[in-house]
PDB file of C-alpha atoms in Angstrom:
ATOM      1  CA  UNK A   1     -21.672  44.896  42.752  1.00  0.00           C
ATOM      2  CA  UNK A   2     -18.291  46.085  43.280  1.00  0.00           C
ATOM      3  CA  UNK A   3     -16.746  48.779  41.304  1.00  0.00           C
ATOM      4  CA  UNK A   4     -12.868  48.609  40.210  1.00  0.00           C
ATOM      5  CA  UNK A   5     -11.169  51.907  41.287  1.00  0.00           C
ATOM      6  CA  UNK A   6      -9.313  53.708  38.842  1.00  0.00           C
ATOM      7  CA  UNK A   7      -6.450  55.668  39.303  1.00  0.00           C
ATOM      8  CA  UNK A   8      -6.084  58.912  37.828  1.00  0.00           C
ATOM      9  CA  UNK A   9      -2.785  57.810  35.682  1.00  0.00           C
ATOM     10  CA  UNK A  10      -4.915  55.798  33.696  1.00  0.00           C
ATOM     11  CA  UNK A  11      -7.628  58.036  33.052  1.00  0.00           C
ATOM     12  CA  UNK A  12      -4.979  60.566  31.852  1.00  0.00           C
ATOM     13  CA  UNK A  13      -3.960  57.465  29.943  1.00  0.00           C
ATOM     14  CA  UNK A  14      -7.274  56.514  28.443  1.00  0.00           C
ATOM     15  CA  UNK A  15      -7.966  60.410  27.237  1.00  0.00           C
ATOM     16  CA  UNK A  16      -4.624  60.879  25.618  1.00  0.00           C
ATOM     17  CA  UNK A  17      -5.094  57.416  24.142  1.00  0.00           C
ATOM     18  CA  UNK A  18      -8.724  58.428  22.614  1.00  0.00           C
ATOM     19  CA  UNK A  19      -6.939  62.245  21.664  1.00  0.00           C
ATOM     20  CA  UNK A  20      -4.173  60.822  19.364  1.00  0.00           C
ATOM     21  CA  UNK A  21      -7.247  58.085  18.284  1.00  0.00           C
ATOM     22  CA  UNK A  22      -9.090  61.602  17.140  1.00  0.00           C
ATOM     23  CA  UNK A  23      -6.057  63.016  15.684  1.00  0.00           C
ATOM     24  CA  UNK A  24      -5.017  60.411  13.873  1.00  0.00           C
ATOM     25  CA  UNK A  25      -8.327  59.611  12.280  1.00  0.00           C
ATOM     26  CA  UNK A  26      -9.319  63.651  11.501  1.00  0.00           C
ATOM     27  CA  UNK A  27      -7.229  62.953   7.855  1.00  0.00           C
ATOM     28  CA  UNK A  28      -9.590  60.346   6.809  1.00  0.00           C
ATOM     29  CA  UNK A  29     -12.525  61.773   8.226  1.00  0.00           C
ATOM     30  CA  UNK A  30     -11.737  65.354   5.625  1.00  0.00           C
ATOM     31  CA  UNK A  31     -11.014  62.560   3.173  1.00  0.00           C
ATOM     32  CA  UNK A  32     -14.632  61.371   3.200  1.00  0.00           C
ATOM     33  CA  UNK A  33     -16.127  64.709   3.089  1.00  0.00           C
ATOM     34  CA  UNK A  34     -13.997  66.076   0.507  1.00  0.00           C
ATOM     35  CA  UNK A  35     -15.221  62.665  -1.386  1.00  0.00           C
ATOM     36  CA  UNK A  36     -19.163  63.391  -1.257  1.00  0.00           C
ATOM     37  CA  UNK A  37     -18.687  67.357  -1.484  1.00  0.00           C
ATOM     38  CA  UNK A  38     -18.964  69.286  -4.938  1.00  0.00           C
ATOM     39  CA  UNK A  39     -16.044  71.180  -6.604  1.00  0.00           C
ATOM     40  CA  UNK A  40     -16.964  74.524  -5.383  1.00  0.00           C
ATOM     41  CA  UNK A  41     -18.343  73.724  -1.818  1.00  0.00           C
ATOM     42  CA  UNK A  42     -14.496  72.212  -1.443  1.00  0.00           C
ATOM     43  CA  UNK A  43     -12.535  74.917  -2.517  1.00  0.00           C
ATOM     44  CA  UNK A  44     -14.914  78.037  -0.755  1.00  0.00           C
ATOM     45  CA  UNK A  45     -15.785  76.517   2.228  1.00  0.00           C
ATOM     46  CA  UNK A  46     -13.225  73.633   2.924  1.00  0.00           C
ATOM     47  CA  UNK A  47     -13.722  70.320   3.628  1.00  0.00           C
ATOM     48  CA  UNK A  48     -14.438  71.002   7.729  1.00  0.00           C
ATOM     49  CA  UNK A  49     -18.175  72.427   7.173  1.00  0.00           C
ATOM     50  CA  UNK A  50     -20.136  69.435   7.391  1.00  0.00           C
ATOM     51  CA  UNK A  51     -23.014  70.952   6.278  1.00  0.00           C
ATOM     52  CA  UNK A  52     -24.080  71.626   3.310  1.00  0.00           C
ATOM     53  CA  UNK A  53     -24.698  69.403   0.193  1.00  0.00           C
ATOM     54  CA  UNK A  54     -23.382  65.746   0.042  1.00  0.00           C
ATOM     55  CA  UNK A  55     -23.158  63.765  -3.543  1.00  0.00           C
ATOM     56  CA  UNK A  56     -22.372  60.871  -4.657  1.00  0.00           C
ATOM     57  CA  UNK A  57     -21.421  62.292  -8.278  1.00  0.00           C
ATOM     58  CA  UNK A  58     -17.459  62.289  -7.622  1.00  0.00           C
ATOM     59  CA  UNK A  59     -17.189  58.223  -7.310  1.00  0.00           C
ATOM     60  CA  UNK A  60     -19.456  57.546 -10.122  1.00  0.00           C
ATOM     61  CA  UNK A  61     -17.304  59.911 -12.350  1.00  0.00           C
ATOM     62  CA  UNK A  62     -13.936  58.319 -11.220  1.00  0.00           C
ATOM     63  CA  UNK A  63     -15.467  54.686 -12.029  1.00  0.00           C
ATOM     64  CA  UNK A  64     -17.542  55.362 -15.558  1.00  0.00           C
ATOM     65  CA  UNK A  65     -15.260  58.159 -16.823  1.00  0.00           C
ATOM     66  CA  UNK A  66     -13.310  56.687 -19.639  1.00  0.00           C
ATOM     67  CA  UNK A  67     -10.732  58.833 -19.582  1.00  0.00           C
ATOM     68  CA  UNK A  68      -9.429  57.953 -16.062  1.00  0.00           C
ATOM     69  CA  UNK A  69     -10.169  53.462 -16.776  1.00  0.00           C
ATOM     70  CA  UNK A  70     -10.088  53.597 -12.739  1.00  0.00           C
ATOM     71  CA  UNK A  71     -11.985  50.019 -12.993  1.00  0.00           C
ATOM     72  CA  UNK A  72      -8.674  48.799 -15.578  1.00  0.00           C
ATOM     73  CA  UNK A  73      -6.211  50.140 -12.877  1.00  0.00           C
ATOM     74  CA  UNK A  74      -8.068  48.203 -10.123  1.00  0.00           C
ATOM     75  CA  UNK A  75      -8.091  45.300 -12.225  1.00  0.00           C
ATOM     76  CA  UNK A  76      -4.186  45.289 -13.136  1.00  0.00           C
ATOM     77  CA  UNK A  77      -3.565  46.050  -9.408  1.00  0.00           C
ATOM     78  CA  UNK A  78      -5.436  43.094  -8.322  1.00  0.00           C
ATOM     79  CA  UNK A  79      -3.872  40.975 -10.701  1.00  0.00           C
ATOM     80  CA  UNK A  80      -0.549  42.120  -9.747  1.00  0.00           C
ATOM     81  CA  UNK A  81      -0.675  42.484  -6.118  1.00  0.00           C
ATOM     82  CA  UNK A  82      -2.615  39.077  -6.002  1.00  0.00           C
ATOM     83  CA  UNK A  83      -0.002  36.471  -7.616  1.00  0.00           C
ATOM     84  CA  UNK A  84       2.962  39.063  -6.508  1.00  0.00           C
ATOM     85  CA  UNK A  85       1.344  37.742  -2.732  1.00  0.00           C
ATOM     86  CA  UNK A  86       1.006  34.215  -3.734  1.00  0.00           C
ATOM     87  CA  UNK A  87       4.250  33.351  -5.147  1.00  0.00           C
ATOM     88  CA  UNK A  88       6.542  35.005  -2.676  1.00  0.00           C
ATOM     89  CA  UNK A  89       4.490  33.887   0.376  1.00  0.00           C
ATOM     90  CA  UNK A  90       4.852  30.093  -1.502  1.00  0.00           C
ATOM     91  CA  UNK A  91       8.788  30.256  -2.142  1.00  0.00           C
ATOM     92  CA  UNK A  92       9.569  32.030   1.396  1.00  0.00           C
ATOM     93  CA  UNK A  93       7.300  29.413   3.295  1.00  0.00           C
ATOM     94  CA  UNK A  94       9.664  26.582   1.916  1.00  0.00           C
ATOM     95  CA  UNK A  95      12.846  28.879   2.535  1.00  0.00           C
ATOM     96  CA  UNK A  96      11.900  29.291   5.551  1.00  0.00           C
ATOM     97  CA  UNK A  97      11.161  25.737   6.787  1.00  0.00           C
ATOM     98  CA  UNK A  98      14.811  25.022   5.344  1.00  0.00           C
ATOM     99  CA  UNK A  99      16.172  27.306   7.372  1.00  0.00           C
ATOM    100  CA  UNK A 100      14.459  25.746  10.522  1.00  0.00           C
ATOM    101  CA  UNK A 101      14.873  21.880   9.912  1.00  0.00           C
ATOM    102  CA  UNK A 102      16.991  21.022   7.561  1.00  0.00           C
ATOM    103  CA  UNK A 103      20.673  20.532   7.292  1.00  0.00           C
ATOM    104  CA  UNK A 104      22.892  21.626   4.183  1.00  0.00           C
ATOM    105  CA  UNK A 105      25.974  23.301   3.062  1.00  0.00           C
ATOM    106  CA  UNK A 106      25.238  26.987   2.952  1.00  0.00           C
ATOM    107  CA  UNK A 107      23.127  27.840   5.187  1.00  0.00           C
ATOM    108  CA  UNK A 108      24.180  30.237   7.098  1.00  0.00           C
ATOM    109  CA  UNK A 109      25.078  32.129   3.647  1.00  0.00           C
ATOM    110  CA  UNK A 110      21.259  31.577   2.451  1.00  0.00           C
ATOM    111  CA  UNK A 111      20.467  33.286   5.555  1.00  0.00           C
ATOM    112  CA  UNK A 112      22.998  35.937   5.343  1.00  0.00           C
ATOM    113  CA  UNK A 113      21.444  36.895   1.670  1.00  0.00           C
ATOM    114  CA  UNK A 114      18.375  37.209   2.843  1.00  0.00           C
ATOM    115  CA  UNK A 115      19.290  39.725   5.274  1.00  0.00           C
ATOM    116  CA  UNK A 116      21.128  41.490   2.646  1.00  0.00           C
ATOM    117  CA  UNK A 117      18.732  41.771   0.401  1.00  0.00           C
ATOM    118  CA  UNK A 118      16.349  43.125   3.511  1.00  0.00           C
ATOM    119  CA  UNK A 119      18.453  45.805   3.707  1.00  0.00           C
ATOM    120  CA  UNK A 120      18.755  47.332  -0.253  1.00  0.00           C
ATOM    121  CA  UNK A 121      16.985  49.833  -0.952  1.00  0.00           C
ATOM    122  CA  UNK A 122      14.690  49.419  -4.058  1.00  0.00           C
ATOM    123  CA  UNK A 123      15.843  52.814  -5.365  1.00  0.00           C
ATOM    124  CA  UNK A 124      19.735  51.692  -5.517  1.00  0.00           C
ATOM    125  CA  UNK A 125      18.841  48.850  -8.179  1.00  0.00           C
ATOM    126  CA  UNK A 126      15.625  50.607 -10.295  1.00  0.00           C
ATOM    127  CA  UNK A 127      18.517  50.955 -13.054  1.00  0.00           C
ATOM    128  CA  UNK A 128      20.392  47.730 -13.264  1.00  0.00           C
ATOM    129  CA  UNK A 129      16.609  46.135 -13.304  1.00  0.00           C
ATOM    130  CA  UNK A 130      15.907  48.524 -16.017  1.00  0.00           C
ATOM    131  CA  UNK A 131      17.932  48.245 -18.183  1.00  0.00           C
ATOM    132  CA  UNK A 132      18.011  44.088 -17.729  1.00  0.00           C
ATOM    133  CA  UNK A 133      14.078  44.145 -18.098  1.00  0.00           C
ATOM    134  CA  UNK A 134      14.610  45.800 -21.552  1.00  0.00           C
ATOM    135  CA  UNK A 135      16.915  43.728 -22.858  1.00  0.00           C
ATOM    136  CA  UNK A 136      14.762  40.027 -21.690  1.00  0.00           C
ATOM    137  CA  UNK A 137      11.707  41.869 -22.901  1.00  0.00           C
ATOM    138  CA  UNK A 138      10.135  41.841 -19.166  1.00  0.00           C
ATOM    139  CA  UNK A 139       9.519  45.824 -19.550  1.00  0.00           C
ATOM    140  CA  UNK A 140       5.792  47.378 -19.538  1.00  0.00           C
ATOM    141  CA  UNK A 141       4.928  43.186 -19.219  1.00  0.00           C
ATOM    142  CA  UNK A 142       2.491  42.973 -16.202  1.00  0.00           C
ATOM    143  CA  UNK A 143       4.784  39.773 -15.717  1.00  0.00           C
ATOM    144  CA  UNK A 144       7.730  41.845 -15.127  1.00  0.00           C
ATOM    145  CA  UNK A 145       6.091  43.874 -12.084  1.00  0.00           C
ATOM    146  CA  UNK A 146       4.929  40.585 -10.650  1.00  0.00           C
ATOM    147  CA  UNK A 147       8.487  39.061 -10.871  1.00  0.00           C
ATOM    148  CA  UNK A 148      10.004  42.389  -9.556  1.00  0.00           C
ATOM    149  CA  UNK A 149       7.702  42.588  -6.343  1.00  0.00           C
ATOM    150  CA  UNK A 150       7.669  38.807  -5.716  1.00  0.00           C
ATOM    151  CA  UNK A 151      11.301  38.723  -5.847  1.00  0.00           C
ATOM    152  CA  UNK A 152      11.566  41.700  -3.434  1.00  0.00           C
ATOM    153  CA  UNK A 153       8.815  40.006  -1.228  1.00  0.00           C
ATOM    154  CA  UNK A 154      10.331  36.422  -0.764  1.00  0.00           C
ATOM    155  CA  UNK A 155      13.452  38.095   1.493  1.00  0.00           C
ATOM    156  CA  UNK A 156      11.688  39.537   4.260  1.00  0.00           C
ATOM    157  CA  UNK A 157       8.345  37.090   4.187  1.00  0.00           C
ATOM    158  CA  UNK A 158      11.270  34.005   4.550  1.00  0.00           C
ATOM    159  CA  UNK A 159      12.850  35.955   7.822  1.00  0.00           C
ATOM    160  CA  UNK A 160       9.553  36.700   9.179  1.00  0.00           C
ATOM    161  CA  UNK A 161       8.214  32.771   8.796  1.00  0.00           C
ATOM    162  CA  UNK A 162      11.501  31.580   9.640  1.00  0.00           C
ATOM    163  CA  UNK A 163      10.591  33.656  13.383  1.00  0.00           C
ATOM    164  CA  UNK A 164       7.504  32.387  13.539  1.00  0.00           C
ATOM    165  CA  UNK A 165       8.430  28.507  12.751  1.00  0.00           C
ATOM    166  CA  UNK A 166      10.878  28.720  15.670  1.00  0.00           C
ATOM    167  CA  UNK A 167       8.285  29.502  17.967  1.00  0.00           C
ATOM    168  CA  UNK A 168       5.878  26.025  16.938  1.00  0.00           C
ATOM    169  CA  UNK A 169       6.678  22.999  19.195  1.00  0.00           C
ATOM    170  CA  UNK A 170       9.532  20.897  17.334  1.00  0.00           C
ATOM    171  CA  UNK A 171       7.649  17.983  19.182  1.00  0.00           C
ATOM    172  CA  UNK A 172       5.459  18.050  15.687  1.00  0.00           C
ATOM    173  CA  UNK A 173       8.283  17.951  13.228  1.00  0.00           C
ATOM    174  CA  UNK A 174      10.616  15.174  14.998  1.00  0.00           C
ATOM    175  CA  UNK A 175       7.347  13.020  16.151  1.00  0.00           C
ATOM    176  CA  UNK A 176       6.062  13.486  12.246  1.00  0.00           C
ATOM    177  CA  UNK A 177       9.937  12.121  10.913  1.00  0.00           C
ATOM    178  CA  UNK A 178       9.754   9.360  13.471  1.00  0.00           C
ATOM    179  CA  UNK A 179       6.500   8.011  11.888  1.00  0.00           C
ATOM    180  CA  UNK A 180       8.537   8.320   8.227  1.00  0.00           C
ATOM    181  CA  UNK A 181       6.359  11.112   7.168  1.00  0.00           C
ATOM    182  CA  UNK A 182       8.485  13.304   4.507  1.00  0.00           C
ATOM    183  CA  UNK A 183       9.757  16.248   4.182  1.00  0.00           C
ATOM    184  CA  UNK A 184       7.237  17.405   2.141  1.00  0.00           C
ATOM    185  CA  UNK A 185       4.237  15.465   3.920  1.00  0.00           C
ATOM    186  CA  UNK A 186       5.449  17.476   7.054  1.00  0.00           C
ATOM    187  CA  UNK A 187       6.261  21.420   5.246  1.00  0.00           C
ATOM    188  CA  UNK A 188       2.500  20.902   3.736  1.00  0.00           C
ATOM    189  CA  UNK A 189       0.067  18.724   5.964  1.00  0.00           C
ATOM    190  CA  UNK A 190       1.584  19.734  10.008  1.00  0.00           C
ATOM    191  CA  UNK A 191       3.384  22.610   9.352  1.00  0.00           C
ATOM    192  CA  UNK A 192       1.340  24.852   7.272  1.00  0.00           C
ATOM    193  CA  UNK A 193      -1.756  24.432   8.580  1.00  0.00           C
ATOM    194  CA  UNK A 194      -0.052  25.549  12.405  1.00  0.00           C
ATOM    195  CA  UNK A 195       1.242  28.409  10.193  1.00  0.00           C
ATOM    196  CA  UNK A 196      -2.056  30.293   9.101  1.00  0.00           C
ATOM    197  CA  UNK A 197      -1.836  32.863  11.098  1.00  0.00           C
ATOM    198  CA  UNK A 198       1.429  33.956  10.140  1.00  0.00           C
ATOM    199  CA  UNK A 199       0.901  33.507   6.593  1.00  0.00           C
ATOM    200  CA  UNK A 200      -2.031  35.720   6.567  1.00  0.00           C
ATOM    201  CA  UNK A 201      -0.358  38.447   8.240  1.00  0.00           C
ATOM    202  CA  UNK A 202       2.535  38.408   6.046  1.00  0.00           C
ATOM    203  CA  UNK A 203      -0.200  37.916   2.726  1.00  0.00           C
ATOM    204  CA  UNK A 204      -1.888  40.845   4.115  1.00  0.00           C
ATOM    205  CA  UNK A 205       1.574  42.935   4.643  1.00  0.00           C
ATOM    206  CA  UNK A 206       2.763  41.879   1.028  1.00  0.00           C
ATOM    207  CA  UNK A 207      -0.613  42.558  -0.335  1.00  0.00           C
ATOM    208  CA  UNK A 208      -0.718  45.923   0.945  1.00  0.00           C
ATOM    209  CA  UNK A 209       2.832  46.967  -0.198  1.00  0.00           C
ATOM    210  CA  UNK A 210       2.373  45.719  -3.528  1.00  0.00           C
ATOM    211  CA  UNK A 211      -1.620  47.609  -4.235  1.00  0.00           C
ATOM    212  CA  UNK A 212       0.144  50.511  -3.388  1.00  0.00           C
ATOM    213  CA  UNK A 213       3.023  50.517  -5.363  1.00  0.00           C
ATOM    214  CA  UNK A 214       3.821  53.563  -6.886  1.00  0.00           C
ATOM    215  CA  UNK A 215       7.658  53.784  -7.994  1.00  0.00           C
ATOM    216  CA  UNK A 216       8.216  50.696  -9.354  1.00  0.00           C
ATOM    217  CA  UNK A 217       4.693  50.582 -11.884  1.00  0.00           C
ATOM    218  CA  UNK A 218       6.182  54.528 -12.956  1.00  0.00           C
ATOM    219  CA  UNK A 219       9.311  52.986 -13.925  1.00  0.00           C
ATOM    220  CA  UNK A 220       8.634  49.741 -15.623  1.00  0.00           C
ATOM    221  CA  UNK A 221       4.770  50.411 -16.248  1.00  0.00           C
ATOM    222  CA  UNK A 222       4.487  53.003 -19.624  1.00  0.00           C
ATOM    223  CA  UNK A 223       1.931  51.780 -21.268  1.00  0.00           C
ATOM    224  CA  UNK A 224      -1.706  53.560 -20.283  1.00  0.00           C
ATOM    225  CA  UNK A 225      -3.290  49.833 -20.850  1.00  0.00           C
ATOM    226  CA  UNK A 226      -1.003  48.688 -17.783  1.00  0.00           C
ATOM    227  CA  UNK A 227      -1.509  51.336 -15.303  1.00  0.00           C
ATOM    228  CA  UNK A 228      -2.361  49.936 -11.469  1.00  0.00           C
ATOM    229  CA  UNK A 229      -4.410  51.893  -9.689  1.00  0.00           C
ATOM    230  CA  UNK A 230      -1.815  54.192  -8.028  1.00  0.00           C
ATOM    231  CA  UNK A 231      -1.378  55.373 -11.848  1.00  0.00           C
ATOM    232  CA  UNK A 232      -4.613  55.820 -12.238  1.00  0.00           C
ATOM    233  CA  UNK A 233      -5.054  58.098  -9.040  1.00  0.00           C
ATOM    234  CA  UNK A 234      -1.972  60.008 -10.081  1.00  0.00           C
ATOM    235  CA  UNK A 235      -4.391  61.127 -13.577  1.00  0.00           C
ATOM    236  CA  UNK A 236      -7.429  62.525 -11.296  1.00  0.00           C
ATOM    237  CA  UNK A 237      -5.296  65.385 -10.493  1.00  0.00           C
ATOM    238  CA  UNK A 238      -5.264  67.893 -13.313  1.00  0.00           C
ATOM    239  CA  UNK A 239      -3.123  69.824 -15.116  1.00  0.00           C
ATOM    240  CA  UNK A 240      -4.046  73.185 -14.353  1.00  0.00           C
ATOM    241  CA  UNK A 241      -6.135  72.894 -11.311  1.00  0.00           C
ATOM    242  CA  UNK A 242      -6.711  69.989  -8.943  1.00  0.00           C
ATOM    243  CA  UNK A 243     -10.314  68.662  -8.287  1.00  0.00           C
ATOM    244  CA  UNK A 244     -10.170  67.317  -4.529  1.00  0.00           C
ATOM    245  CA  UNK A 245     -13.234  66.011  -4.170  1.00  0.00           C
ATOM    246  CA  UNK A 246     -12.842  63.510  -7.362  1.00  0.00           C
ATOM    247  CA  UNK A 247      -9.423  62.769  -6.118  1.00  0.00           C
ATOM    248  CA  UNK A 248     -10.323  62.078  -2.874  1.00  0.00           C
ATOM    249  CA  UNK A 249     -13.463  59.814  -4.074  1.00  0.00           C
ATOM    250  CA  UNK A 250     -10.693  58.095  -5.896  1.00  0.00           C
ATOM    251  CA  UNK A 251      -7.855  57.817  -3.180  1.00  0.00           C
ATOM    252  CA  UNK A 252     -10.905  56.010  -1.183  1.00  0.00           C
ATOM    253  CA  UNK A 253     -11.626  53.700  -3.367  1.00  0.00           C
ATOM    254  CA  UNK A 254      -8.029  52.783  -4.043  1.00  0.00           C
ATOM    255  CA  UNK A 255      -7.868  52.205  -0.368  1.00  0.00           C
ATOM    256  CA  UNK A 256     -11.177  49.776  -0.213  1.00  0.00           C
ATOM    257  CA  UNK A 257      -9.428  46.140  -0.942  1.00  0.00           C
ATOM    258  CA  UNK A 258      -6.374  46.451   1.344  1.00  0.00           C
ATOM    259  CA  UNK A 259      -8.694  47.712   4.016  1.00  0.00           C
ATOM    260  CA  UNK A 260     -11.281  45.051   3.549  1.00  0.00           C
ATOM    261  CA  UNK A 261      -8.205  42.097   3.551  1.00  0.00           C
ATOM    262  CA  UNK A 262      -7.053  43.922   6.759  1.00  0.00           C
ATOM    263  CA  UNK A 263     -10.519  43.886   8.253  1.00  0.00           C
ATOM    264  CA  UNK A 264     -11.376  40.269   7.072  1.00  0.00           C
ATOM    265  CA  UNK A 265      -8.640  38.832   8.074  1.00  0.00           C
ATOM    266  CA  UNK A 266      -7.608  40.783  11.359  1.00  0.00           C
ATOM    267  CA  UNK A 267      -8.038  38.340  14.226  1.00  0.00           C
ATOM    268  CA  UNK A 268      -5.381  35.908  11.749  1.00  0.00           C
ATOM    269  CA  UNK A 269      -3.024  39.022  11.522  1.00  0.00           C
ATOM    270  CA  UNK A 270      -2.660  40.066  15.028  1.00  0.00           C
ATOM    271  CA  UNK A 271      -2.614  36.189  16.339  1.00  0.00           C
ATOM    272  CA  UNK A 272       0.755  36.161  13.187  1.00  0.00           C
ATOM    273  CA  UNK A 273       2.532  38.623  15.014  1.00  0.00           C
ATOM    274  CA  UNK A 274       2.412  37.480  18.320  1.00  0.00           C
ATOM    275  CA  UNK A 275       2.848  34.147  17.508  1.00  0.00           C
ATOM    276  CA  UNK A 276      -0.254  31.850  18.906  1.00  0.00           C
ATOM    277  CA  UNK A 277      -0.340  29.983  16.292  1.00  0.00           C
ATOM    278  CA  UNK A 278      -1.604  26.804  18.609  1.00  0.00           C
ATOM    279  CA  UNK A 279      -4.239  28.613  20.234  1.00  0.00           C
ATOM    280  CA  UNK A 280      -7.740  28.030  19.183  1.00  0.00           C
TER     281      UNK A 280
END
């Protein structure tokens, strides 16, 4: 059995690769002790001594505690974040096979606008949207924060299909027109199903962006009935003193569907961004 030599670069490599690993995790690692640690242990001992007792008692308040309705903020969230995915991801998919193969007047500015409306900031336009949300009667509507991130979320998903589309064979569209399939026939029986990588990576990206969402429920989201989750994690912290055990039971839990989509679906999303969407 031979063994492969390696140089001493790349064992340099390989440590400082597993450091920065360590470093980067050590957050989330003191957020999962602070989660199963009591009050006091917390705040006189700090969340690096693993010893100690461990408890389950700060997620089971954060979920049955009425006065925090953690499970109602996970269920508007999902709600939310859910059709605010599915709608965009529908619309840009379209948009972006326009932009690939077909041929009308405007075009180029279609394409433009997209790009501009990459590039605004969310912040620049919270009061125009205000103040146009009150008068249709879209504010503290779930319906309104789905329109709002859907509309921000059809921009950049279009662009980002639109990249991956021009990297599929053309072979497939012209050889599908030939035989007198449609437009349609073509955008929802060849082309999407070559496109399922790339749609789950930008589902799980808009997904993601959406469940945690803070800004934008603040503004438009009053009503206590309403609150997503990132509301509802905002209430564990108290007035006069901050619990950081229940907040960090809660900031875990918030955390648990995005990480799950992202762990469920993570051979799709790296095979999205690097485009082998042919490859079996």
């Amino acid at each position: 059995m031979r063994w492969k030599k390696i140089s001493l670069g790349q064992i340099l490599f390989t440590l400082l690769l597993w450091i920065f690993a360590f470093l980067w995790l050590l957050p989330f690692v003191a957020l999962v002790i602070m989660s199963t640690k009591p009050y006091t242990e917390v705040i006189l001992q700090g969340w690096w001594n693993i010893g100690g007792n461990y408890t389950l008692k700060n997620y089971i308040e954060v979920l049955v505690n009425p006065t925090y309705d953690f499970i109602g903020g996970l269920k508007n969230s999902l709600v939310v974040a859910t059709i605010s995915t599915m709608m965009p991801i529908i619309f840009a998919a379209m948009i972006a096979y326009s932009l690939n193969y077909l041929t009308f007047k405007g075009k180029t500015l279609l394409f433009i606008l997209i790009l501009f409306f990459m590039s605004v900031p969310q912040q620049m336009v919270v009061i125009p949207l205000f103040n146009l949300y009150v008068k249709v009667g879209l504010y503290d509507k779930i319906l309104g924060i789905i329109l709002l991130h859907s509309a921000w979320g059809i921009p950049w998903i279009a662009f980002f299909l639109r990249n991956y589309f021009k990297m599929l064979p053309q072979s497939f569209v012209e050889a599908a027109r030939v035989d007198g399939a449609s437009e349609s026939t073509i955008f929802f029986r060849i082309l999407l199903p070559m496109s399922i990588p790339a749609l789950i990576a930008a589902s799980s990206i808009q997904f993601t962006w959406v469940w945690g969402d803070f800004f934008y429920a603040m503004v438009f989201l009053p009503t206590p009935s309403n609150y997503v989750i990132t509301q509802r994690l905002a209430l564990l912290k108290g007035q006069y003193h901050i619990d950081w055990g229940l907040l960090s039971a809660g900031a875990i839990l918030a955390m648990l569907p995005p990480l799950l989509i992202y762990l469920s679906f993570k051979k799709y999303y790296v095979r999205g961004f690097v485009g082998w969407g042919l490859k079996g």
